[in-house]
Coordinates of C-alpha atoms and ligand atoms in Angstrom, one line a residue:
M1 CA -4.5 -24.5 -13.7
K2 CA -8.0 -23.1 -12.9
I3 CA -10.9 -22.0 -15.1
I4 CA -13.6 -19.4 -14.2
S5 CA -16.6 -18.8 -16.5
A6 CA -18.9 -15.7 -16.5
S7 CA -21.7 -14.2 -18.6
W8 CA -19.2 -11.7 -19.8
I9 CA -15.4 -11.3 -19.9
I10 CA -14.0 -7.9 -20.5
T11 CA -10.5 -8.3 -21.8
C12 CA -9.4 -4.7 -21.8
D13 CA -7.0 -5.8 -24.6
E14 CA -6.0 -3.7 -27.5
N15 CA -9.1 -4.3 -29.4
S16 CA -11.4 -3.9 -26.3
T17 CA -12.7 -7.5 -26.8
I18 CA -15.6 -8.5 -24.9
I19 CA -16.7 -12.2 -24.8
K20 CA -20.3 -13.2 -24.1
D21 CA -20.4 -16.6 -22.0
G22 CA -16.6 -16.5 -21.9
A23 CA -14.2 -18.5 -19.7
I24 CA -10.6 -17.8 -18.6
V25 CA -7.8 -20.2 -17.8
Y26 CA -5.0 -19.3 -15.5
D27 CA -2.5 -20.1 -12.9
K28 CA -0.2 -17.4 -11.9
K29 CA -0.5 -16.0 -15.4
I30 CA -3.3 -16.0 -17.8
I31 CA -3.0 -19.0 -20.0
D32 CA -6.1 -18.7 -22.4
V33 CA -9.3 -16.8 -22.7
G34 CA -12.4 -17.6 -25.0
T35 CA -16.0 -18.7 -25.1
I36 CA -17.1 -21.2 -22.7
E37 CA -17.6 -23.8 -25.5
F38 CA -14.1 -23.2 -26.9
I39 CA -12.4 -23.5 -23.4
K40 CA -14.4 -26.7 -22.4
E41 CA -13.2 -28.4 -25.6
K42 CA -9.7 -27.4 -25.4
Y43 CA -9.4 -28.1 -21.8
P44 CA -11.7 -31.1 -21.1
D45 CA -10.1 -32.3 -17.9
V46 CA -10.1 -29.2 -15.9
D47 CA -13.1 -28.2 -13.7
I48 CA -14.7 -24.9 -14.5
F49 CA -15.9 -22.5 -11.7
Q50 CA -19.0 -21.1 -13.0
L51 CA -20.1 -17.8 -11.8
E52 CA -23.8 -16.9 -11.5
E53 CA -26.0 -15.1 -14.0
N54 CA -25.0 -11.4 -15.1
S55 CA -21.5 -12.0 -14.0
I56 CA -18.3 -10.4 -15.2
V57 CA -14.8 -11.2 -15.0
M58 CA -12.3 -8.4 -15.9
P59 CA -8.7 -7.3 -15.0
G60 CA -8.4 -5.9 -11.5
L61 CA -8.4 -2.1 -11.4
I62 CA -5.2 -0.2 -11.3
N63 CA -5.1 3.0 -9.1
S64 CA -2.0 4.6 -10.6
H65 CA -1.7 7.4 -8.2
V66 CA -2.5 7.4 -4.5
H67 CA -1.0 8.8 -1.2
L68 CA -1.7 6.4 1.6
E69 CA 0.0 8.4 4.2
F70 CA -2.7 11.0 4.2
S71 CA -5.4 8.3 4.9
S72 CA -6.7 9.8 8.1
N73 CA -7.9 13.1 6.5
T74 CA -11.6 13.6 6.3
T75 CA -12.7 17.0 7.4
T76 CA -9.3 18.6 8.3
L77 CA -8.0 19.9 4.9
K78 CA -9.0 22.9 3.1
Y79 CA -10.5 22.4 -0.4
G80 CA -11.6 24.8 -3.2
N81 CA -8.1 26.5 -3.9
F82 CA -4.7 24.9 -4.4
I83 CA -2.7 27.4 -2.3
S84 CA -5.2 27.1 0.6
W85 CA -5.0 23.4 0.4
L86 CA -1.1 23.3 0.2
N87 CA -1.0 25.5 3.5
S88 CA -3.6 23.3 5.2
V89 CA -1.5 20.3 4.2
I90 CA 1.7 22.0 5.6
G91 CA -0.2 23.1 8.7
S92 CA -1.9 19.7 9.6
R93 CA 0.7 17.2 8.0
D94 CA 2.1 16.0 11.3
E95 CA -1.3 15.5 13.0
L96 CA -2.7 13.7 9.9
I97 CA 0.4 11.5 9.4
E98 CA 0.5 10.6 13.0
K99 CA -3.1 9.2 12.8
A100 CA -2.3 7.4 9.7
T101 CA -1.2 4.2 11.4
T102 CA -0.3 0.9 9.6
K103 CA -3.6 -0.3 11.0
L104 CA -5.5 2.5 9.4
I105 CA -3.8 2.2 6.2
S106 CA -4.2 -1.5 6.1
Q107 CA -8.0 -0.9 6.6
K108 CA -7.9 1.4 3.7
L109 CA -6.1 -1.0 1.5
S110 CA -8.5 -3.7 2.5
R111 CA -11.4 -1.6 1.3
M112 CA -9.6 -0.7 -1.9
K113 CA -9.3 -4.5 -2.6
K114 CA -13.1 -4.9 -2.0
T115 CA -13.8 -2.1 -4.4
G116 CA -11.8 -3.7 -7.1
T117 CA -8.3 -2.4 -6.9
T118 CA -5.6 -5.0 -7.4
S119 CA -2.7 -2.8 -8.1
I120 CA -1.6 0.7 -6.9
G121 CA 1.1 3.3 -7.4
A122 CA 1.7 4.5 -3.9
I123 CA 3.4 7.8 -3.6
S124 CA 5.3 7.5 -0.3
S125 CA 6.7 10.8 1.1
Y126 CA 7.9 9.2 4.5
S127 CA 7.8 5.4 4.1
F128 CA 5.3 5.3 6.9
D129 CA 2.9 3.2 4.3
L130 CA 5.6 0.6 3.6
E131 CA 4.6 -1.9 6.2
A132 CA 0.9 -1.8 5.3
C133 CA 1.6 -2.0 1.6
K134 CA 4.0 -5.0 2.2
K135 CA 1.2 -6.8 4.2
S136 CA -1.5 -6.1 1.7
P137 CA -2.1 -8.7 -1.3
I138 CA -2.6 -5.7 -3.6
N139 CA 0.4 -5.1 -5.8
T140 CA 2.3 -2.0 -4.9
V141 CA 4.5 0.1 -7.0
F142 CA 6.1 1.9 -4.1
F143 CA 7.1 5.5 -5.2
T144 CA 9.7 6.7 -2.7
E145 CA 9.4 10.5 -3.2
V146 CA 11.9 13.2 -3.3
I147 CA 11.1 16.7 -2.2
G148 CA 12.9 20.0 -1.4
S149 CA 13.7 23.0 -3.4
K150 CA 16.2 24.6 -1.2
A151 CA 19.7 24.2 -2.5
D152 CA 21.4 24.2 0.7
M153 CA 19.2 21.2 1.9
A154 CA 19.7 19.2 -1.2
D155 CA 22.5 16.9 0.0
T156 CA 20.6 16.1 3.2
L157 CA 17.3 15.5 1.5
F158 CA 19.1 13.3 -1.1
A159 CA 20.6 11.1 1.7
D160 CA 17.3 10.9 3.2
F161 CA 15.6 9.8 0.0
K162 CA 18.4 7.2 -0.9
A163 CA 18.0 5.7 2.7
R164 CA 14.2 5.4 2.1
L165 CA 14.5 3.9 -1.3
N166 CA 17.1 1.4 -0.1
S167 CA 14.7 0.3 2.6
A168 CA 12.1 -0.1 -0.3
V169 CA 14.5 -2.1 -2.5
L170 CA 15.3 -4.4 0.4
E171 CA 11.5 -5.3 0.6
K172 CA 11.3 -5.9 -3.3
D173 CA 9.3 -8.9 -4.1
E174 CA 6.8 -10.0 -6.7
S175 CA 4.0 -7.8 -5.4
F176 CA 6.1 -4.9 -3.9
I177 CA 8.0 -3.0 -6.6
P178 CA 10.3 0.0 -5.6
A179 CA 10.1 3.1 -7.9
V180 CA 11.0 6.8 -7.7
A181 CA 8.6 10.0 -7.4
I182 CA 9.6 13.3 -8.0
H183 CA 7.2 15.6 -5.9
S184 CA 6.8 18.4 -8.5
P185 CA 8.8 20.8 -10.6
Y186 CA 8.3 23.6 -8.1
S187 CA 9.2 21.7 -5.1
V188 CA 12.4 19.6 -6.1
H189 CA 15.8 21.2 -6.8
P190 CA 17.3 20.3 -10.2
F191 CA 20.1 18.6 -8.3
L192 CA 17.8 16.3 -6.5
I193 CA 15.9 15.6 -9.8
R194 CA 19.1 14.8 -11.7
E195 CA 20.6 12.6 -9.0
S196 CA 17.3 10.7 -8.2
L197 CA 16.5 10.0 -11.9
K198 CA 20.0 8.9 -12.3
L199 CA 19.5 6.2 -9.7
A200 CA 16.1 5.4 -11.3
S201 CA 17.4 4.9 -14.8
E202 CA 20.5 2.9 -13.5
T203 CA 18.3 0.5 -11.8
N204 CA 15.4 0.6 -14.1
L205 CA 12.8 2.0 -11.7
S206 CA 9.6 3.4 -12.7
V207 CA 9.1 7.1 -12.3
S208 CA 6.3 9.4 -11.6
S209 CA 5.9 13.2 -10.9
H210 CA 3.1 15.6 -10.3
F211 CA 3.3 18.2 -13.2
L212 CA 1.2 21.4 -13.7
E213 CA -1.7 20.8 -11.4
S214 CA -3.0 24.2 -10.9
P215 CA -3.0 27.7 -12.5
E216 CA -0.9 29.1 -9.7
E217 CA 1.8 26.4 -10.6
F218 CA 1.7 27.7 -14.2
E219 CA 2.2 31.3 -13.2
W220 CA 5.0 30.5 -10.9
L221 CA 7.0 28.0 -13.1
H222 CA 6.6 30.3 -16.2
K223 CA 6.7 33.7 -14.8
D224 CA 7.8 33.5 -11.2
Q225 CA 4.4 35.2 -10.3
G226 CA 1.1 34.7 -8.8
S227 CA 0.1 33.3 -5.3
F228 CA 3.0 30.8 -5.3
L229 CA 5.2 33.9 -5.0
D230 CA 3.9 34.7 -1.6
F231 CA 3.9 31.2 -0.5
F232 CA 7.6 30.7 -1.5
K233 CA 8.8 34.0 0.0
N234 CA 7.1 33.2 3.4
F235 CA 7.7 29.4 3.4
L236 CA 11.2 29.0 1.8
G237 CA 12.6 32.6 1.2
Q238 CA 12.5 32.2 -2.5
S239 CA 11.4 34.5 -5.2
Q240 CA 12.1 32.5 -8.2
S241 CA 11.2 29.0 -9.4
V242 CA 13.8 26.5 -9.4
T243 CA 12.9 25.3 -12.9
R244 CA 10.9 26.0 -16.0
P245 CA 8.4 23.2 -17.2
M246 CA 10.4 22.3 -20.3
E247 CA 13.6 22.2 -18.5
F248 CA 11.9 19.9 -16.0
L249 CA 10.5 17.6 -18.5
N250 CA 13.8 17.3 -20.4
Q251 CA 15.3 15.6 -17.3
F252 CA 13.3 12.5 -17.8
K253 CA 14.8 11.4 -21.1
N254 CA 16.1 8.0 -19.9
I255 CA 13.1 6.6 -18.1
E256 CA 11.4 3.6 -19.5
N257 CA 8.2 3.6 -17.4
L258 CA 7.1 7.1 -16.7
S259 CA 4.1 9.0 -15.6
F260 CA 3.0 12.6 -14.9
T261 CA 0.0 13.2 -12.6
H262 CA -2.5 16.0 -13.4
C263 CA -1.0 18.0 -16.2
V264 CA -4.2 20.1 -16.4
E265 CA -2.2 23.3 -17.2
A266 CA 0.4 21.6 -19.5
S267 CA 1.0 23.7 -22.8
N268 CA 0.9 22.2 -26.2
N269 CA 4.8 22.0 -26.1
D270 CA 4.5 20.1 -22.8
L271 CA 2.1 17.6 -24.2
H272 CA 4.3 17.1 -27.2
K273 CA 7.3 16.5 -24.9
I274 CA 5.3 14.3 -22.7
K275 CA 4.3 12.1 -25.7
E276 CA 8.1 12.2 -26.8
L277 CA 9.0 10.7 -23.5
G278 CA 6.5 7.9 -23.9
A279 CA 4.8 8.9 -20.5
T280 CA 1.2 8.2 -19.2
I281 CA -0.8 11.0 -17.6
N282 CA -2.2 9.9 -14.3
H283 CA -5.7 11.6 -14.3
C284 CA -7.1 12.4 -10.8
V285 CA -10.4 14.0 -11.7
T286 CA -11.8 14.2 -8.2
S287 CA -8.7 15.8 -6.6
N288 CA -8.8 18.3 -9.5
R289 CA -12.4 19.1 -8.7
F290 CA -11.8 19.3 -4.8
L291 CA -9.1 21.8 -5.3
N292 CA -10.8 23.8 -7.9
N293 CA -8.2 23.0 -10.4
T294 CA -9.0 22.7 -14.3
K295 CA -10.4 19.6 -15.7
L296 CA -8.0 17.7 -17.8
D297 CA -8.8 18.2 -21.6
L298 CA -8.8 14.6 -22.8
D299 CA -9.5 15.8 -26.4
R300 CA -6.1 17.3 -26.3
L301 CA -4.6 14.2 -25.0
D302 CA -6.0 12.4 -27.9
E303 CA -4.7 15.0 -30.2
Y304 CA -1.1 14.0 -28.9
S305 CA -1.9 10.4 -28.6
I306 CA -1.0 10.4 -24.9
P307 CA -2.6 7.7 -22.9
F308 CA -4.2 8.4 -19.3
S309 CA -4.5 6.2 -16.5
I310 CA -6.7 6.8 -13.5
G311 CA -5.7 7.7 -9.8
T312 CA -7.8 8.7 -6.8
D313 CA -4.9 10.7 -5.3
G314 CA -5.0 10.4 -1.5
L315 CA -7.7 11.0 1.0
S316 CA -6.1 14.4 1.2
S317 CA -8.0 15.4 -1.8
N318 CA -10.7 12.8 -2.2
N319 CA -13.5 11.4 -0.1
S320 CA -12.9 7.7 -1.4
L321 CA -10.0 5.5 -2.5
S322 CA -12.6 3.2 -4.6
M323 CA -11.8 3.2 -8.2
F324 CA -15.5 2.5 -9.0
D325 CA -16.2 5.8 -7.3
E326 CA -13.7 7.5 -9.3
L327 CA -14.9 6.0 -12.5
R328 CA -18.3 7.4 -11.7
N329 CA -16.9 10.7 -11.0
L330 CA -15.0 10.8 -14.3
L331 CA -18.3 9.8 -16.1
M332 CA -20.2 12.8 -14.4
T333 CA -17.3 15.4 -14.8
H334 CA -16.4 14.9 -18.6
T335 CA -19.8 15.8 -19.8
N336 CA -18.7 16.4 -23.3
R337 CA -18.1 12.6 -23.8
N338 CA -20.8 10.2 -24.7
I339 CA -21.4 8.1 -21.6
I340 CA -21.5 4.8 -23.4
D341 CA -18.4 5.3 -25.5
F342 CA -16.5 7.0 -22.6
S343 CA -17.2 4.1 -20.3
K344 CA -15.2 1.8 -22.6
V345 CA -12.4 4.2 -22.6
L346 CA -12.4 4.5 -18.9
L347 CA -12.1 0.8 -18.2
K348 CA -9.1 0.5 -20.3
A349 CA -7.7 3.6 -18.7
A350 CA -8.3 1.9 -15.2
T351 CA -6.5 -1.4 -16.4
K352 CA -4.1 -1.5 -19.3
N353 CA -3.1 2.1 -19.1
G354 CA -2.5 1.9 -15.3
S355 CA -0.3 -1.1 -15.9
D356 CA 1.8 0.7 -18.6
A357 CA 2.1 3.8 -16.3
L358 CA 3.5 1.7 -13.5
G359 CA 5.5 -0.7 -15.7
L360 CA 3.5 -3.7 -14.8
N361 CA 2.5 -6.9 -16.9
K362 CA -1.2 -6.6 -16.0
G363 CA -4.4 -5.0 -16.9
E364 CA -5.4 -7.1 -19.7
L365 CA -7.0 -10.7 -19.9
V366 CA -4.4 -12.0 -22.4
A367 CA -2.2 -15.0 -22.4
N368 CA 1.0 -14.5 -20.4
K369 CA -0.2 -11.3 -18.4
D370 CA -0.4 -11.8 -14.6
A371 CA -3.7 -13.3 -13.5
D372 CA -5.1 -10.4 -11.5
L373 CA -8.8 -10.7 -12.0
I374 CA -12.0 -9.2 -10.3
C375 CA -15.4 -11.0 -10.5
I376 CA -18.5 -8.7 -10.3
S377 CA -22.2 -9.2 -10.9
L378 CA -24.8 -6.8 -12.3
P379 CA -28.3 -6.5 -10.7
D380 CA -30.0 -7.6 -14.0
R381 CA -29.4 -8.8 -17.5
V382 CA -27.7 -6.2 -19.8
K383 CA -30.0 -5.8 -22.8
D384 CA -27.5 -4.2 -25.2
E385 CA -23.8 -5.5 -25.1
N386 CA -22.8 -1.9 -26.0
D387 CA -24.1 -0.7 -22.6
L388 CA -22.0 -3.2 -20.6
C389 CA -19.0 -1.2 -19.7
M390 CA -21.3 1.8 -18.7
N391 CA -23.4 -0.5 -16.4
I392 CA -20.4 -1.9 -14.8
I393 CA -19.2 1.6 -13.9
L394 CA -22.7 2.8 -12.8
H395 CA -23.7 -0.2 -10.6
T396 CA -20.5 -1.7 -9.0
K397 CA -19.9 -0.8 -5.5
F398 CA -18.1 -4.0 -4.4
V399 CA -16.7 -7.0 -6.1
D400 CA -17.7 -10.5 -5.4
K401 CA -14.2 -12.1 -5.7
T402 CA -10.5 -10.9 -6.3
I403 CA -7.8 -13.0 -7.7
I404 CA -4.2 -11.7 -7.6
G405 CA -1.4 -13.7 -9.1
G406 CA -3.8 -16.5 -9.7
K407 CA -4.6 -16.7 -6.1
N408 CA -8.1 -15.8 -4.3
V409 CA -7.4 -13.0 -1.9
Ligands
BEZ501 C1 9.8 22.4 -0.7 O1 10.2 21.5 0.1 O2 10.6 23.1 -1.4 C2 8.4 22.5 -1.0 C3 7.5 21.7 -0.3 C4 6.2 21.8 -0.7 C5 5.6 22.7 -1.5 C6 6.7 23.6 -2.2 C7 7.9 23.5 -1.9
FE2_502 FE1 -0.8 13.4 -5.8

């Protein structure tokens, strides 16, 4: 059993409880949280590791959506428009993936840890990121992704998907959790969706899918029109979408832990369905900005009581995998939100909601949750407790200490 005390404990629990001069008792899981006085009296025989002034202990950050296999991109891909980006990904995919070695991905994961991330939802298209994820102390929900809209390729692609999923299942341990990703409604044939979701629900795996990321996707899925039409004609010889948005969503009925990424073009009916499915929306604000997509309307999510979590997406559509960079971008992008109040919402989205999206038992400093903690320090005393969350987001570049499953890592 260990105890750490800090100037502030941010619990990210249901009531967003913040404890001034607090302490946390843990081994692999969290045992107790309270004021230093209370904890000292209750655990008189345990040494307390005291952090310095202006210190904070909070749950480790959860990046609920990242593509590590595209980690080598910096200046290659085209931004500013979804179709141009997609074409550039297809054109440069082989070259980028070849450069994203286990060594490079491990370096990126190490930097993610230093910038506060303790769990990720890694979308894996080829399983080339498996070894790096396995080696990293960061908890990985490893989403083996299925893709392919052509009916005559479906059997082959399903066999490949199953083989990759099986390899991930063989590697399963406490910090490496296999899961299933459906690439998107436009790129996956309904047969593949049905069969891969059947596998996921039979084995109780978490599921995630991109959904309605761009206006072009909306035009295509609803009307078989727009610039996706040219793309599909040229690339795949198709002139009709393989599914409609509602047909697509209806396939996810038996999935316990479900998330949809982006959803910036989702209709009210779609949002209603997403709520009914109990899903979380992975919000990737920087990625949406880079590709000139719409900004997610968080007020509409509130109307439907849909929780959102935070993802950086990959370095294919971001210049950083740091969750603190992403949180700052969120503050700067959602200009209609009050910066102080929104900061509190964001810390919960980056912890508890991420845990829910991925089906983990983390993200809150509450007894019986996994002891995944980060320790950070602010440059000066926080005058008003109400500004604490905002100051954490504004000033944190790196963490001082990371604890995953009760261990210093
Ligand atoms: C496909 O494999 O069908 C596909 C892949 C990427 C974008 C669109 C479709
Ligand atoms: Fe993505």
